[in-house]
Amino acid sequence: MKSPGELARERARNRADTIRHARWEAEMVKRLGARWFEARDKWLAEALEADREAWRDPAVRKALIKAILATDKTKKTRRTSSNA
């Protein structure tokens, strides 16, 4: 389990990454206008199709389900321990 200091540093890093990404995306919108949204939408559709293709593989699907369950368990544990 991470210490409170580690969690605070990780949250600060995540916040900084989110802000950096938002600034980059705003710059792309300024530069490209509507073309940016068209390119982004095309990329997202292609990524979704690639994911769907990967999910057809039983090993990938099993690993994904295992990861989701582990994440859910961690979140539940964190919520339970923070409410105590």
Short mmCIF file of C-alpha atoms in Angstrom, two decimals:
data_model
loop_
_atom_site.label_atom_id
_atom_site.label_comp_id
_atom_site.label_asym_id
_atom_site.label_seq_id
_atom_site.Cartn_x
_atom_site.Cartn_y
_atom_site.Cartn_z
CA MET A 1 0.00 0.00 0.00
CA LYS A 2 1.28 3.45 -0.86
CA SER A 3 2.10 5.97 1.81
CA PRO A 4 0.11 9.22 2.02
CA GLY A 5 3.13 11.08 0.64
CA GLU A 6 3.39 8.74 -2.34
CA LEU A 7 -0.32 9.10 -3.04
CA ALA A 8 -0.07 12.90 -2.87
CA ARG A 9 2.88 12.91 -5.31
CA GLU A 10 1.05 10.56 -7.67
CA ARG A 11 -2.10 12.72 -7.59
CA ALA A 12 -0.04 15.86 -8.23
CA ARG A 13 1.71 14.17 -11.15
CA ASN A 14 -1.63 12.99 -12.58
CA ARG A 15 -3.08 16.49 -12.21
CA ALA A 16 -0.04 18.00 -13.98
CA ASP A 17 -0.34 15.42 -16.78
CA THR A 18 -4.04 16.19 -17.19
CA ILE A 19 -3.36 19.93 -17.39
CA ARG A 20 -0.52 19.39 -19.87
CA HIS A 21 -2.76 17.24 -22.07
CA ALA A 22 -5.62 19.79 -21.93
CA ARG A 23 -3.23 22.55 -23.00
CA TRP A 24 -1.91 20.43 -25.85
CA GLU A 25 -5.43 19.60 -27.01
CA ALA A 26 -6.44 23.28 -26.86
CA GLU A 27 -3.39 24.15 -28.98
CA MET A 28 -4.41 21.51 -31.54
CA VAL A 29 -7.92 22.97 -31.71
CA LYS A 30 -6.46 26.46 -32.21
CA ARG A 31 -4.16 25.23 -34.98
CA LEU A 32 -6.45 22.82 -36.79
CA GLY A 33 -9.98 23.86 -35.87
CA ALA A 34 -12.65 21.37 -36.96
CA ARG A 35 -10.01 19.19 -38.64
CA TRP A 36 -8.65 18.35 -35.19
CA PHE A 37 -11.99 16.89 -34.09
CA GLU A 38 -12.30 14.93 -37.35
CA ALA A 39 -8.80 13.48 -36.92
CA ARG A 40 -9.40 12.70 -33.24
CA ASP A 41 -12.74 11.02 -33.97
CA LYS A 42 -11.16 8.93 -36.73
CA TRP A 43 -8.33 7.87 -34.42
CA LEU A 44 -10.77 6.97 -31.62
CA ALA A 45 -12.91 4.89 -33.98
CA GLU A 46 -9.82 3.04 -35.24
CA ALA A 47 -8.62 2.44 -31.69
CA LEU A 48 -12.02 1.06 -30.66
CA GLU A 49 -12.05 -1.29 -33.66
CA ALA A 50 -8.53 -2.49 -32.78
CA ASP A 51 -9.65 -3.10 -29.19
CA ARG A 52 -12.69 -5.05 -30.36
CA GLU A 53 -10.47 -7.19 -32.54
CA ALA A 54 -8.12 -7.86 -29.60
CA TRP A 55 -11.05 -8.79 -27.33
CA ARG A 56 -11.87 -11.69 -29.65
CA ASP A 57 -8.70 -13.43 -28.43
CA PRO A 58 -9.67 -15.50 -25.35
CA ALA A 59 -6.30 -14.85 -23.66
CA VAL A 60 -6.70 -11.08 -24.07
CA ARG A 61 -10.30 -11.20 -22.85
CA LYS A 62 -9.29 -13.27 -19.79
CA ALA A 63 -6.45 -10.86 -18.93
CA LEU A 64 -8.75 -7.85 -19.36
CA ILE A 65 -11.40 -9.34 -17.09
CA LYS A 66 -8.75 -10.17 -14.49
CA ALA A 67 -7.43 -6.58 -14.60
CA ILE A 68 -10.93 -5.11 -14.27
CA LEU A 69 -11.74 -7.33 -11.30
CA ALA A 70 -8.45 -6.44 -9.60
CA THR A 71 -9.12 -2.73 -10.13
CA ASP A 72 -12.66 -3.07 -8.76
CA LYS A 73 -11.37 -4.93 -5.70
CA THR A 74 -8.74 -2.26 -5.08
CA LYS A 75 -11.30 0.55 -5.38
CA LYS A 76 -13.69 -1.25 -3.05
CA THR A 77 -10.92 -1.81 -0.50
CA ARG A 78 -9.88 1.85 -0.73
CA ARG A 79 -13.48 3.07 -0.27
CA THR A 80 -14.07 0.73 2.65
CA SER A 81 -10.84 1.71 4.43
CA SER A 82 -11.38 5.46 3.87
CA ASN A 83 -14.90 5.27 5.34
CA ALA A 84 -13.74 3.53 8.51
#
